């Protein structure tokens, strides 16, 4: 009897539920992070998809350029031999660099500005923060997910574009490294510029609370940042000067390959510098020689920035932008905790 009872009890007992292991679930978003991704998934997926397609296309273009360079003796041959017919590759480099220069502006206007302004304008922010989530947590999720997407996209584009450009980086006729086309699209600069513009757009949207108005103001802000950055870009480096004392009848001194020449001068016996046009307008060669002697001109001076400073200049400028971006993020949190709704 006891055996029958035991058997019946054992048979009627429900099977134990399967034990869920941590590894069986995979990587999933949850809570506020899932909500933010769900809300802005169209923008996030568009950015990531465009990044993958752009990176793949750049890899393809680099392969073609390297095939051409190798066939023409690069890197051992003189640059004249492989620069002669490199027009199509140079053109694509310049076009892509020009397009990448718009990334901070586009993301600032279409991602940063509406990020908070849209929720504040529609009332979604009040609904989200009236639940269990605090305004600080909501803001942290909004900014955190957005920053991760922006960093992933800009780092990827920066790495693949620099990989494409570096083999011909010392040839300023292909892409001048001091221009925005190269300087602002490689290294840490595109990441810093884009984050600063996007966070600036977020702050503008939070203050204005109107999506369209925030996008317009952010566009003006982003363009102003680009203009100011271009104006002060060369000030990030240390100018190097090379001089000669062999007179004015010999060519000015040559500078290292890939260097950017800023200016050239005449040098006097006392070490002062005069503009290169000094004595140029004299009527005769005798008068010119007399002018040179009177001014005590003994040689040339050339000011330039070596390409070896590029990486340091980029990180110095990016550090400034990162600090400013952190300040904007802090302002958004301090202001938004009490006034975002």
Tab-separated table of C-alpha atoms in Angstrom:
chain	number	residue	atom	x	y	z
A	1	UNK	CA	0.000	0.000	0.000
A	2	UNK	CA	2.720	2.360	0.911
A	3	UNK	CA	4.509	1.526	-2.323
A	4	UNK	CA	1.385	2.380	-4.339
A	5	UNK	CA	0.946	5.675	-2.505
A	6	UNK	CA	4.538	6.617	-3.011
A	7	UNK	CA	4.336	5.746	-6.678
A	8	UNK	CA	1.165	7.781	-7.188
A	9	UNK	CA	2.608	10.748	-5.394
A	10	UNK	CA	5.766	10.601	-7.432
A	11	UNK	CA	3.852	10.278	-10.664
A	12	UNK	CA	1.500	13.199	-9.988
A	13	UNK	CA	4.238	15.641	-9.000
A	14	UNK	CA	4.741	18.366	-11.674
A	15	UNK	CA	8.058	18.370	-13.484
A	16	UNK	CA	10.633	20.815	-12.200
A	17	UNK	CA	10.942	23.939	-14.336
A	18	UNK	CA	14.122	24.211	-16.415
A	19	UNK	CA	16.891	26.063	-14.698
A	20	UNK	CA	17.671	29.276	-16.552
A	21	UNK	CA	21.341	29.848	-16.860
A	22	UNK	CA	22.931	33.256	-17.262
A	23	UNK	CA	24.560	32.309	-20.520
A	24	UNK	CA	21.317	31.060	-22.154
A	25	UNK	CA	19.718	34.515	-22.195
A	26	UNK	CA	22.438	36.248	-24.182
A	27	UNK	CA	22.962	39.985	-24.251
A	28	UNK	CA	19.664	41.763	-23.672
A	29	UNK	CA	18.701	45.299	-22.794
A	30	UNK	CA	16.311	45.815	-19.934
A	31	UNK	CA	14.649	48.515	-17.931
A	32	UNK	CA	15.359	52.127	-18.775
A	33	UNK	CA	18.152	51.224	-21.213
A	34	UNK	CA	15.728	49.086	-23.250
A	35	UNK	CA	13.156	51.876	-23.209
A	36	UNK	CA	15.616	54.456	-24.514
A	37	UNK	CA	16.906	52.127	-27.236
A	38	UNK	CA	13.336	51.275	-28.227
A	39	UNK	CA	12.368	54.930	-28.408
A	40	UNK	CA	15.346	56.024	-30.562
A	41	UNK	CA	16.084	52.731	-32.326
A	42	UNK	CA	15.451	54.202	-35.788
A	43	UNK	CA	18.125	56.877	-35.307
A	44	UNK	CA	20.572	54.510	-33.603
A	45	UNK	CA	20.248	51.762	-36.222
A	46	UNK	CA	20.542	54.293	-39.036
A	47	UNK	CA	23.799	55.625	-37.596
A	48	UNK	CA	25.254	52.162	-37.033
A	49	UNK	CA	24.178	50.866	-40.446
A	50	UNK	CA	25.601	53.926	-42.217
A	51	UNK	CA	28.845	53.457	-40.289
A	52	UNK	CA	29.192	49.798	-41.306
A	53	UNK	CA	28.453	50.540	-44.967
A	54	UNK	CA	30.847	53.498	-45.033
A	55	UNK	CA	33.609	51.500	-43.355
A	56	UNK	CA	33.177	48.619	-45.809
A	57	UNK	CA	33.333	51.001	-48.767
A	58	UNK	CA	36.487	52.673	-47.405
A	59	UNK	CA	38.152	49.267	-46.974
A	60	UNK	CA	37.301	48.457	-50.593
A	61	UNK	CA	38.707	51.777	-51.844
A	62	UNK	CA	41.901	51.344	-49.840
A	63	UNK	CA	42.477	47.925	-51.355
A	64	UNK	CA	42.303	49.440	-54.830
A	65	UNK	CA	44.638	52.278	-53.891
A	66	UNK	CA	47.188	49.923	-52.364
A	67	UNK	CA	47.147	47.743	-55.487
A	68	UNK	CA	47.926	50.828	-57.561
A	69	UNK	CA	50.678	52.051	-55.217
A	70	UNK	CA	52.362	48.652	-55.013
A	71	UNK	CA	52.310	48.295	-58.790
A	72	UNK	CA	54.105	51.649	-59.130
A	73	UNK	CA	56.908	50.937	-56.681
A	74	UNK	CA	55.497	52.366	-53.446
A	75	UNK	CA	56.998	52.840	-50.868
A	76	UNK	CA	60.524	52.517	-52.252
A	77	UNK	CA	60.033	54.511	-55.449
A	78	UNK	CA	60.080	58.307	-55.570
A	79	UNK	CA	56.668	59.863	-55.059
A	80	UNK	CA	56.697	61.336	-58.577
A	81	UNK	CA	56.402	57.821	-60.013
A	82	UNK	CA	53.235	56.866	-58.145
A	83	UNK	CA	51.645	60.303	-57.792
A	84	UNK	CA	51.451	60.847	-61.542
A	85	UNK	CA	48.250	58.852	-62.158
A	86	UNK	CA	46.775	58.854	-58.683
A	87	UNK	CA	44.069	61.391	-59.490
A	88	UNK	CA	41.038	59.087	-59.042
A	89	UNK	CA	42.226	57.828	-55.650
A	90	UNK	CA	43.049	61.349	-54.505
A	91	UNK	CA	39.623	62.520	-55.601
A	92	UNK	CA	37.854	59.819	-53.584
A	93	UNK	CA	39.972	60.538	-50.518
A	94	UNK	CA	39.062	64.207	-50.674
A	95	UNK	CA	35.374	63.530	-51.266
A	96	UNK	CA	35.071	61.103	-48.383
A	97	UNK	CA	37.020	63.426	-46.078
A	98	UNK	CA	34.680	66.258	-47.067
A	99	UNK	CA	31.659	64.096	-46.264
A	100	UNK	CA	33.031	62.954	-42.912
A	101	UNK	CA	33.468	66.600	-41.974
A	102	UNK	CA	29.668	66.923	-41.853
A	103	UNK	CA	29.193	64.069	-39.373
A	104	UNK	CA	29.419	66.276	-36.220
A	105	UNK	CA	26.924	68.744	-37.666
A	106	UNK	CA	24.462	66.081	-38.822
A	107	UNK	CA	24.510	64.136	-35.567
A	108	UNK	CA	24.293	67.298	-33.509
A	109	UNK	CA	21.218	68.517	-35.407
A	110	UNK	CA	19.331	65.265	-35.997
A	111	UNK	CA	20.328	63.273	-32.902
A	112	UNK	CA	21.435	65.682	-30.184
A	113	UNK	CA	18.866	68.457	-30.550
A	114	UNK	CA	15.715	66.261	-30.575
A	115	UNK	CA	16.955	63.853	-27.895
A	116	UNK	CA	15.404	65.770	-24.984
A	117	UNK	CA	13.503	68.471	-26.847
A	118	UNK	CA	11.134	65.946	-28.427
A	119	UNK	CA	10.219	64.387	-25.070
A	120	UNK	CA	9.857	67.743	-23.369
A	121	UNK	CA	7.683	69.101	-26.151
A	122	UNK	CA	5.389	66.054	-26.312
A	123	UNK	CA	5.205	65.453	-22.566
A	124	UNK	CA	6.893	62.048	-22.761
A	125	UNK	CA	9.544	63.200	-20.289
A	126	UNK	CA	6.929	63.864	-17.619
A	127	UNK	CA	5.354	60.461	-18.204
A	128	UNK	CA	8.693	58.636	-18.039
A	129	UNK	CA	9.864	60.333	-14.856
A	130	UNK	CA	6.488	59.987	-13.115
A	131	UNK	CA	7.020	56.222	-12.952
A	132	UNK	CA	9.633	54.477	-10.833
A	133	UNK	CA	12.562	56.054	-12.702
A	134	UNK	CA	14.019	59.309	-11.424
A	135	UNK	CA	14.883	62.191	-13.770
A	136	UNK	CA	18.584	61.570	-13.140
A	137	UNK	CA	18.288	57.923	-14.142
A	138	UNK	CA	16.281	58.840	-17.229
A	139	UNK	CA	18.871	61.417	-18.250
A	140	UNK	CA	21.731	59.003	-17.586
A	141	UNK	CA	20.144	56.374	-19.830
A	142	UNK	CA	19.407	58.898	-22.569
A	143	UNK	CA	22.921	60.295	-22.620
A	144	UNK	CA	24.668	56.991	-21.959
A	145	UNK	CA	23.124	55.044	-24.837
A	146	UNK	CA	23.501	57.992	-27.209
A	147	UNK	CA	27.155	58.541	-26.299
A	148	UNK	CA	27.927	54.846	-26.799
A	149	UNK	CA	26.381	54.878	-30.279
A	150	UNK	CA	28.186	58.097	-31.254
A	151	UNK	CA	31.546	56.861	-29.954
A	152	UNK	CA	31.186	53.498	-31.719
A	153	UNK	CA	30.373	55.192	-35.027
A	154	UNK	CA	33.002	57.925	-34.920
A	155	UNK	CA	35.819	55.676	-33.671
A	156	UNK	CA	35.119	53.199	-36.465
A	157	UNK	CA	35.085	55.872	-39.176
A	158	UNK	CA	38.188	57.550	-37.777
A	159	UNK	CA	40.181	54.302	-37.677
A	160	UNK	CA	39.286	53.089	-41.163
A	161	UNK	CA	39.734	56.500	-42.795
A	162	UNK	CA	43.152	57.004	-41.193
A	163	UNK	CA	44.109	53.492	-42.315
A	164	UNK	CA	43.153	54.505	-45.843
A	165	UNK	CA	44.992	57.845	-45.799
A	166	UNK	CA	48.211	56.998	-43.915
A	167	UNK	CA	50.124	55.391	-46.830
A	168	UNK	CA	50.039	58.756	-48.651
A	169	UNK	CA	49.834	60.946	-45.550
A	170	UNK	CA	53.148	62.717	-46.160
A	171	UNK	CA	52.052	63.950	-49.573
A	172	UNK	CA	50.315	67.276	-48.975
A	173	UNK	CA	49.209	67.345	-52.608
A	174	UNK	CA	46.968	64.345	-51.864
A	175	UNK	CA	45.517	65.524	-48.562
A	176	UNK	CA	47.104	68.254	-46.457
A	177	UNK	CA	47.347	66.957	-42.894
A	178	UNK	CA	46.768	70.409	-41.390
A	179	UNK	CA	43.453	70.803	-43.202
A	180	UNK	CA	40.155	69.701	-41.758
A	181	UNK	CA	39.964	66.983	-44.402
A	182	UNK	CA	42.715	64.998	-42.663
A	183	UNK	CA	43.142	66.523	-39.207
A	184	UNK	CA	39.451	66.489	-38.262
A	185	UNK	CA	38.659	63.023	-39.640
A	186	UNK	CA	41.429	60.972	-38.006
A	187	UNK	CA	42.604	60.220	-34.498
A	188	UNK	CA	40.536	61.395	-31.551
A	189	UNK	CA	39.361	64.630	-33.180
A	190	UNK	CA	36.197	63.337	-34.923
A	191	UNK	CA	35.100	61.635	-31.694
A	192	UNK	CA	35.682	64.777	-29.626
A	193	UNK	CA	34.081	67.144	-32.137
A	194	UNK	CA	31.013	64.954	-32.566
A	195	UNK	CA	30.466	64.392	-28.844
A	196	UNK	CA	30.836	68.104	-28.144
A	197	UNK	CA	28.347	68.998	-30.879
A	198	UNK	CA	25.836	66.299	-29.909
A	199	UNK	CA	25.936	67.148	-26.189
A	200	UNK	CA	25.679	70.823	-27.085
A	201	UNK	CA	22.566	69.985	-29.107
A	202	UNK	CA	21.130	68.039	-26.163
A	203	UNK	CA	21.631	71.031	-23.849
A	204	UNK	CA	20.094	73.406	-26.393
A	205	UNK	CA	17.065	71.135	-26.802
A	206	UNK	CA	16.652	70.865	-23.033
A	207	UNK	CA	16.635	74.633	-22.635
A	208	UNK	CA	14.425	75.493	-25.627
A	209	UNK	CA	11.965	72.562	-25.290
A	210	UNK	CA	10.984	72.849	-28.964
A	211	UNK	CA	12.367	70.322	-31.412
A	212	UNK	CA	12.436	72.374	-34.601
A	213	UNK	CA	13.804	75.477	-32.897
A	214	UNK	CA	16.436	73.389	-31.114
A	215	UNK	CA	17.556	71.854	-34.414
A	216	UNK	CA	17.956	75.270	-36.034
A	217	UNK	CA	19.913	76.685	-33.095
A	218	UNK	CA	22.044	73.539	-32.896
A	219	UNK	CA	22.898	73.874	-36.580
A	220	UNK	CA	24.177	77.405	-35.965
A	221	UNK	CA	26.067	76.166	-32.903
A	222	UNK	CA	27.636	73.241	-34.805
A	223	UNK	CA	28.762	75.414	-37.718
A	224	UNK	CA	30.222	77.954	-35.290
A	225	UNK	CA	32.183	75.187	-33.570
A	226	UNK	CA	33.589	74.043	-36.910
A	227	UNK	CA	34.631	77.582	-37.858
A	228	UNK	CA	36.265	78.276	-34.484
A	229	UNK	CA	38.050	74.919	-34.532
A	230	UNK	CA	39.424	75.555	-38.026
A	231	UNK	CA	40.648	79.000	-36.950
A	232	UNK	CA	42.585	77.740	-33.917
A	233	UNK	CA	43.671	74.326	-35.287
A	234	UNK	CA	47.253	75.304	-36.137
A	235	UNK	CA	47.722	76.966	-32.749
A	236	UNK	CA	47.718	73.501	-31.173
A	237	UNK	CA	51.246	72.818	-32.463
A	238	UNK	CA	54.693	74.256	-31.807
A	239	UNK	CA	56.108	76.099	-34.813
A	240	UNK	CA	59.610	75.007	-35.811
A	241	UNK	CA	62.018	77.450	-37.489
A	242	UNK	CA	64.982	76.527	-39.684
A	243	UNK	CA	67.468	79.214	-40.742
A	244	UNK	CA	70.436	79.647	-43.080
A	245	UNK	CA	73.255	82.190	-43.222
A	246	UNK	CA	74.333	81.619	-46.824
A	247	UNK	CA	72.807	84.756	-48.307
A	248	UNK	CA	69.694	85.411	-50.361
A	249	UNK	CA	70.940	84.081	-53.681
A	250	UNK	CA	70.592	80.457	-52.599
A	251	UNK	CA	67.210	78.715	-52.245
A	252	UNK	CA	65.435	78.839	-48.920
A	253	UNK	CA	66.084	75.796	-46.713
A	254	UNK	CA	64.073	72.653	-47.385
A	255	UNK	CA	61.788	71.283	-44.708
A	256	UNK	CA	61.098	67.621	-43.796
A	257	UNK	CA	58.719	65.606	-45.949
A	258	UNK	CA	55.070	66.080	-45.034
A	259	UNK	CA	55.705	69.307	-43.117
A	260	UNK	CA	53.382	72.257	-43.494
A	261	UNK	CA	55.168	75.512	-44.278
A	262	UNK	CA	53.650	78.461	-42.448
A	263	UNK	CA	55.859	81.310	-43.659
A	264	UNK	CA	59.347	82.233	-44.782
A	265	UNK	CA	61.480	85.257	-43.907
A	266	UNK	CA	64.781	86.958	-44.475
A	267	UNK	CA	67.199	86.758	-41.538
A	268	UNK	CA	69.437	89.698	-40.604
A	269	UNK	CA	72.849	89.568	-39.006
A	270	UNK	CA	71.321	90.446	-35.652
A	271	UNK	CA	68.861	87.552	-35.841
A	272	UNK	CA	65.794	89.635	-36.680
A	273	UNK	CA	63.416	88.577	-39.449
A	274	UNK	CA	62.131	90.601	-42.393
A	275	UNK	CA	59.365	89.814	-44.841
A	276	UNK	CA	60.410	87.787	-47.888
A	277	UNK	CA	59.327	90.653	-50.158
A	278	UNK	CA	61.964	92.995	-48.703
A	279	UNK	CA	64.047	94.515	-51.504
A	280	UNK	CA	62.057	92.649	-54.168
A	281	UNK	CA	60.677	95.804	-55.754
A	282	UNK	CA	64.025	97.472	-56.335
A	283	UNK	CA	64.440	98.723	-59.915
A	284	UNK	CA	67.766	97.003	-60.648
A	285	UNK	CA	69.912	94.179	-59.372
A	286	UNK	CA	72.478	96.681	-58.104
A	287	UNK	CA	69.817	98.504	-56.133
A	288	UNK	CA	68.576	95.196	-54.770
A	289	UNK	CA	72.072	94.229	-53.597
A	290	UNK	CA	72.431	97.612	-51.940
A	291	UNK	CA	69.080	97.120	-50.181
A	292	UNK	CA	70.145	93.673	-48.956
A	293	UNK	CA	73.403	95.051	-47.578
A	294	UNK	CA	71.652	97.971	-45.935
A	295	UNK	CA	69.130	95.668	-44.245
A	296	UNK	CA	72.009	93.333	-43.234
A	297	UNK	CA	70.204	90.302	-44.699
A	298	UNK	CA	72.359	87.200	-44.373
A	299	UNK	CA	69.995	84.280	-45.078
A	300	UNK	CA	66.570	82.687	-44.886
A	301	UNK	CA	64.223	81.496	-42.157
A	302	UNK	CA	61.346	79.080	-42.702
A	303	UNK	CA	58.592	78.414	-40.153
A	304	UNK	CA	56.814	75.064	-40.409
A	305	UNK	CA	54.864	72.399	-38.545
A	306	UNK	CA	56.251	68.856	-38.900
A	307	UNK	CA	53.798	66.035	-39.480
A	308	UNK	CA	55.269	64.299	-36.434
A	309	UNK	CA	53.318	66.780	-34.280
A	310	UNK	CA	49.959	65.773	-35.753
A	311	UNK	CA	49.081	63.121	-33.186
A	312	UNK	CA	50.018	65.351	-30.245
A	313	UNK	CA	48.080	68.279	-31.680
A	314	UNK	CA	45.022	66.094	-32.168
A	315	UNK	CA	45.062	64.779	-28.620
A	316	UNK	CA	45.693	68.216	-27.157
A	317	UNK	CA	42.745	69.710	-29.003
A	318	UNK	CA	40.557	66.676	-28.322
A	319	UNK	CA	41.322	66.887	-24.591
A	320	UNK	CA	40.006	70.443	-24.547
A	321	UNK	CA	36.830	69.341	-26.337
A	322	UNK	CA	36.369	66.365	-23.996
A	323	UNK	CA	36.582	68.658	-20.969
A	324	UNK	CA	34.028	71.029	-22.482
A	325	UNK	CA	31.779	68.081	-23.333
A	326	UNK	CA	31.967	66.826	-19.753
A	327	UNK	CA	31.034	70.305	-18.540
A	328	UNK	CA	27.970	70.327	-20.813
A	329	UNK	CA	26.959	66.849	-19.596
A	330	UNK	CA	27.273	68.034	-16.000
A	331	UNK	CA	25.109	71.046	-16.765
A	332	UNK	CA	22.456	68.827	-18.359
A	333	UNK	CA	22.306	66.656	-15.232
A	334	UNK	CA	22.274	69.553	-12.771
A	335	UNK	CA	19.611	71.463	-14.681
A	336	UNK	CA	17.603	68.460	-15.746
A	337	UNK	CA	17.205	66.766	-12.370
A	338	UNK	CA	14.710	69.408	-11.251
A	339	UNK	CA	13.582	71.185	-14.403
A	340	UNK	CA	13.532	68.563	-17.128
A	341	UNK	CA	9.846	67.846	-16.536
